[in-house]
Amino acid sequence: MKTFSLSNRLAVVLLAGALASPLAFAQGVFEGSGEVSDPNCVGDGCGYVPAEQASEQDFQYGENSEISSAESASGEQVPADSVVSDSTLADSAKVTTVNIDEEDDDAPHYVAENAAEYRARKEGFSRGVQFGVRVSGGVNKSFGQKSGDWNFGPEFGAGLMARLPLGESFGVATELNFSYRHYGYESESDYGEYEATIKEMLFEIPVMGLLVVDEDGLFFALGVNLGLKMSGESEFKQTITAEGHKSKETRSNTIPTVGVEIGGLADIGYVVNRWLVMDLRVVQNFTNVLDLDRIAESTLMHSKLYTMHVLLGVTLLL
C-alpha cells in the first residue's frame, strides 16, 4: 500500500511538470533568455525580438515622438537620415513666421490700404455720400456803376453740406444755406446827406467741383452759387440843409432788391481732421442786386451793384 502511494505521488509530480513546461513557453520567455517584447508591434499576435534589435530601434526613433508614433501605426520604418529633430522644426517655424510678418508690412496691398485710410481721414472723403453742417461769416463789397458809396457789410450763414467723391482727387459738393446780408450806403451832396441800409435773408444753393491737391487735406473748389431771396427790407434816410435849416426824412422799403441772384464761387479749404473742415470762399454775383424797375430813390437810380462776398466757413462732418 505504501509503495503504491509513493509511486502514485511521483506520477502526479511528473505529470504536473510536463504540463507546466509548454505553458511557460507559450506565455513568455525565461529570465536571461535575451528576448524582449517587440516595442513596434500593436495588437494581438505580437512576438518578441532580441534585446539588441529593440535597443537599436529605440535609439533611431525614440528622439522624435511624432515619427515613432507614425511608424508604429503604419508598421513601416523611416530612414534615419530623414528624421528631423524638434529643435530644427522649431527654428524653421520661427524663421517662417518672421518672414511672413515682414512681407505683410511691405506688401503693396497693405501699404495701399493704410494710405487710403490716411487719405480718407485727412481729406474728409469717404466711399459714399458724406454730410456735414457748415457755418460761415464774412463781409460783402459792391462793385459797379455808382458803387463807390456802398460800404463793407457783414453777413452770416448756416446750412447743410453734401459731398460725393468721384475718385481719390476729385469730387462734387452742394450746400443748402440760409444767409443774412447787410448792405450800407453813405453819400453827401450839396443839398444834404444820405444814408441807406438793406437787409436780406436768402436761401443759397452752391454747387461746386472739388480738387484735392495732396494727402494733407488741402483742396480747391470752383462752382456756381444760386441765391433766392426769402425776405428783404430797406431804409433810406436823407438830411436836407436849406437856408440854414436841416430837415430829416426816413423812408422804408424804397430800395427793392432782386429775387434771384446768380454768381460764381471759388473756395480753398483744409481738412483739419476726419470731422472738421475749414475753408475760405469768395462769391462774385453777376446779377445787379438792385431792382431798378421798382426803385423809388432818385439818388440810387441807374446804380448797378455786383456784390462780392468773402466768407470764412467751418464744416463739421457727420
PDB file of N, CA, C and O in Angstrom, residues 133-161:
ATOM      1  N   VAL A 133     -22.456 119.932 -41.431  1.00  0.00           N
ATOM      2  CA  VAL A 133     -23.112 121.190 -41.061  1.00  0.00           C
ATOM      3  C   VAL A 133     -22.070 122.294 -41.167  1.00  0.00           C
ATOM      4  O   VAL A 133     -20.995 122.205 -40.574  1.00  0.00           O
ATOM      5  N   ARG A 134     -22.403 123.337 -41.931  1.00  0.00           N
ATOM      6  CA  ARG A 134     -21.455 124.418 -42.175  1.00  0.00           C
ATOM      7  C   ARG A 134     -22.005 125.741 -41.658  1.00  0.00           C
ATOM      8  O   ARG A 134     -23.170 126.070 -41.882  1.00  0.00           O
ATOM      9  N   VAL A 135     -21.142 126.482 -40.987  1.00  0.00           N
ATOM     10  CA  VAL A 135     -21.454 127.848 -40.568  1.00  0.00           C
ATOM     11  C   VAL A 135     -20.386 128.761 -41.151  1.00  0.00           C
ATOM     12  O   VAL A 135     -19.225 128.364 -41.325  1.00  0.00           O
ATOM     13  N   SER A 136     -20.772 130.002 -41.461  1.00  0.00           N
ATOM     14  CA  SER A 136     -19.831 130.921 -42.102  1.00  0.00           C
ATOM     15  C   SER A 136     -20.117 132.344 -41.674  1.00  0.00           C
ATOM     16  O   SER A 136     -21.219 132.682 -41.217  1.00  0.00           O
ATOM     17  N   GLY A 137     -19.113 133.176 -41.844  1.00  0.00           N
ATOM     18  CA  GLY A 137     -19.242 134.600 -41.555  1.00  0.00           C
ATOM     19  C   GLY A 137     -18.244 135.381 -42.379  1.00  0.00           C
ATOM     20  O   GLY A 137     -17.150 134.888 -42.671  1.00  0.00           O
ATOM     21  N   GLY A 138     -18.621 136.597 -42.778  1.00  0.00           N
ATOM     22  CA  GLY A 138     -17.717 137.388 -43.592  1.00  0.00           C
ATOM     23  C   GLY A 138     -18.277 138.761 -43.890  1.00  0.00           C
ATOM     24  O   GLY A 138     -19.128 139.286 -43.157  1.00  0.00           O
ATOM     25  N   VAL A 139     -17.786 139.334 -44.994  1.00  0.00           N
ATOM     26  CA  VAL A 139     -18.186 140.681 -45.384  1.00  0.00           C
ATOM     27  C   VAL A 139     -18.539 140.685 -46.867  1.00  0.00           C
ATOM     28  O   VAL A 139     -18.179 139.756 -47.618  1.00  0.00           O
ATOM     29  N   ASN A 140     -19.245 141.728 -47.285  1.00  0.00           N
ATOM     30  CA  ASN A 140     -19.565 141.919 -48.694  1.00  0.00           C
ATOM     31  C   ASN A 140     -19.154 143.312 -49.125  1.00  0.00           C
ATOM     32  O   ASN A 140     -19.110 144.251 -48.328  1.00  0.00           O
ATOM     33  N   LYS A 141     -18.861 143.445 -50.420  1.00  0.00           N
ATOM     34  CA  LYS A 141     -18.490 144.727 -51.008  1.00  0.00           C
ATOM     35  C   LYS A 141     -19.061 144.784 -52.413  1.00  0.00           C
ATOM     36  O   LYS A 141     -19.030 143.794 -53.150  1.00  0.00           O
ATOM     37  N   SER A 142     -19.612 145.954 -52.781  1.00  0.00           N
ATOM     38  CA  SER A 142     -20.266 146.115 -54.080  1.00  0.00           C
ATOM     39  C   SER A 142     -19.329 146.785 -55.070  1.00  0.00           C
ATOM     40  O   SER A 142     -18.530 147.667 -54.713  1.00  0.00           O
ATOM     41  N   PHE A 143     -19.416 146.310 -56.311  1.00  0.00           N
ATOM     42  CA  PHE A 143     -18.657 146.881 -57.416  1.00  0.00           C
ATOM     43  C   PHE A 143     -19.635 147.187 -58.548  1.00  0.00           C
ATOM     44  O   PHE A 143     -20.657 146.543 -58.696  1.00  0.00           O
ATOM     45  N   GLY A 144     -19.285 148.165 -59.356  1.00  0.00           N
ATOM     46  CA  GLY A 144     -20.127 148.522 -60.482  1.00  0.00           C
ATOM     47  C   GLY A 144     -20.429 150.006 -60.511  1.00  0.00           C
ATOM     48  O   GLY A 144     -19.830 150.831 -59.794  1.00  0.00           O
ATOM     49  N   GLN A 145     -21.393 150.371 -61.349  1.00  0.00           N
ATOM     50  CA  GLN A 145     -21.757 151.774 -61.532  1.00  0.00           C
ATOM     51  C   GLN A 145     -22.387 152.353 -60.262  1.00  0.00           C
ATOM     52  O   GLN A 145     -23.296 151.766 -59.686  1.00  0.00           O
ATOM     53  N   LYS A 146     -21.859 153.523 -59.833  1.00  0.00           N
ATOM     54  CA  LYS A 146     -22.317 154.208 -58.615  1.00  0.00           C
ATOM     55  C   LYS A 146     -22.212 153.314 -57.374  1.00  0.00           C
ATOM     56  O   LYS A 146     -23.081 153.333 -56.508  1.00  0.00           O
ATOM     57  N   SER A 147     -21.130 152.559 -57.302  1.00  0.00           N
ATOM     58  CA  SER A 147     -20.954 151.657 -56.154  1.00  0.00           C
ATOM     59  C   SER A 147     -19.952 152.175 -55.131  1.00  0.00           C
ATOM     60  O   SER A 147     -19.748 151.550 -54.086  1.00  0.00           O
ATOM     61  N   GLY A 148     -19.342 153.344 -55.418  1.00  0.00           N
ATOM     62  CA  GLY A 148     -18.300 153.832 -54.522  1.00  0.00           C
ATOM     63  C   GLY A 148     -18.798 154.208 -53.142  1.00  0.00           C
ATOM     64  O   GLY A 148     -18.018 154.209 -52.171  1.00  0.00           O
ATOM     65  N   ASP A 149     -20.085 154.550 -52.994  1.00  0.00           N
ATOM     66  CA  ASP A 149     -20.617 154.970 -51.691  1.00  0.00           C
ATOM     67  C   ASP A 149     -21.172 153.804 -50.867  1.00  0.00           C
ATOM     68  O   ASP A 149     -21.688 154.038 -49.766  1.00  0.00           O
ATOM     69  N   TRP A 150     -21.074 152.621 -51.399  1.00  0.00           N
ATOM     70  CA  TRP A 150     -21.542 151.446 -50.643  1.00  0.00           C
ATOM     71  C   TRP A 150     -20.372 150.875 -49.844  1.00  0.00           C
ATOM     72  O   TRP A 150     -19.302 150.602 -50.376  1.00  0.00           O
ATOM     73  N   ASN A 151     -20.596 150.705 -48.548  1.00  0.00           N
ATOM     74  CA  ASN A 151     -19.530 150.266 -47.632  1.00  0.00           C
ATOM     75  C   ASN A 151     -19.498 148.740 -47.516  1.00  0.00           C
ATOM     76  O   ASN A 151     -20.356 148.027 -48.044  1.00  0.00           O
ATOM     77  N   PHE A 152     -18.505 148.274 -46.774  1.00  0.00           N
ATOM     78  CA  PHE A 152     -18.450 146.855 -46.426  1.00  0.00           C
ATOM     79  C   PHE A 152     -19.612 146.527 -45.491  1.00  0.00           C
ATOM     80  O   PHE A 152     -19.933 147.294 -44.576  1.00  0.00           O
ATOM     81  N   GLY A 153     -20.241 145.402 -45.736  1.00  0.00           N
ATOM     82  CA  GLY A 153     -21.346 144.981 -44.887  1.00  0.00           C
ATOM     83  C   GLY A 153     -21.129 143.574 -44.344  1.00  0.00           C
ATOM     84  O   GLY A 153     -20.532 142.724 -45.023  1.00  0.00           O
ATOM     85  N   PRO A 154     -21.580 143.300 -43.128  1.00  0.00           N
ATOM     86  CA  PRO A 154     -21.418 141.966 -42.556  1.00  0.00           C
ATOM     87  C   PRO A 154     -22.472 140.999 -43.090  1.00  0.00           C
ATOM     88  O   PRO A 154     -23.566 141.396 -43.503  1.00  0.00           O
ATOM     89  N   GLU A 155     -22.156 139.716 -43.024  1.00  0.00           N
ATOM     90  CA  GLU A 155     -23.120 138.674 -43.375  1.00  0.00           C
ATOM     91  C   GLU A 155     -22.738 137.366 -42.699  1.00  0.00           C
ATOM     92  O   GLU A 155     -21.572 137.122 -42.371  1.00  0.00           O
ATOM     93  N   PHE A 156     -23.743 136.521 -42.506  1.00  0.00           N
ATOM     94  CA  PHE A 156     -23.576 135.247 -41.803  1.00  0.00           C
ATOM     95  C   PHE A 156     -24.414 134.180 -42.506  1.00  0.00           C
ATOM     96  O   PHE A 156     -25.402 134.493 -43.193  1.00  0.00           O
ATOM     97  N   GLY A 157     -24.039 132.953 -42.325  1.00  0.00           N
ATOM     98  CA  GLY A 157     -24.772 131.866 -42.961  1.00  0.00           C
ATOM     99  C   GLY A 157     -24.610 130.566 -42.201  1.00  0.00           C
ATOM    100  O   GLY A 157     -23.651 130.358 -41.436  1.00  0.00           O
ATOM    101  N   ALA A 158     -25.558 129.652 -42.408  1.00  0.00           N
ATOM    102  CA  ALA A 158     -25.508 128.319 -41.809  1.00  0.00           C
ATOM    103  C   ALA A 158     -26.356 127.390 -42.665  1.00  0.00           C
ATOM    104  O   ALA A 158     -27.361 127.808 -43.256  1.00  0.00           O
ATOM    105  N   GLY A 159     -25.942 126.137 -42.734  1.00  0.00           N
ATOM    106  CA  GLY A 159     -26.702 125.195 -43.544  1.00  0.00           C
ATOM    107  C   GLY A 159     -26.098 123.816 -43.568  1.00  0.00           C
ATOM    108  O   GLY A 159     -25.201 123.487 -42.770  1.00  0.00           O
ATOM    109  N   LEU A 160     -26.570 123.005 -44.495  1.00  0.00           N
ATOM    110  CA  LEU A 160     -26.154 121.612 -44.636  1.00  0.00           C
ATOM    111  C   LEU A 160     -25.289 121.444 -45.878  1.00  0.00           C
ATOM    112  O   LEU A 160     -25.465 122.153 -46.875  1.00  0.00           O
ATOM    113  N   MET A 161     -24.368 120.503 -45.804  1.00  0.00           N
ATOM    114  CA  MET A 161     -23.460 120.224 -46.900  1.00  0.00           C
ATOM    115  C   MET A 161     -23.513 118.742 -47.243  1.00  0.00           C
ATOM    116  O   MET A 161     -23.630 117.887 -46.352  1.00  0.00           O
TER     117      MET A 161
END
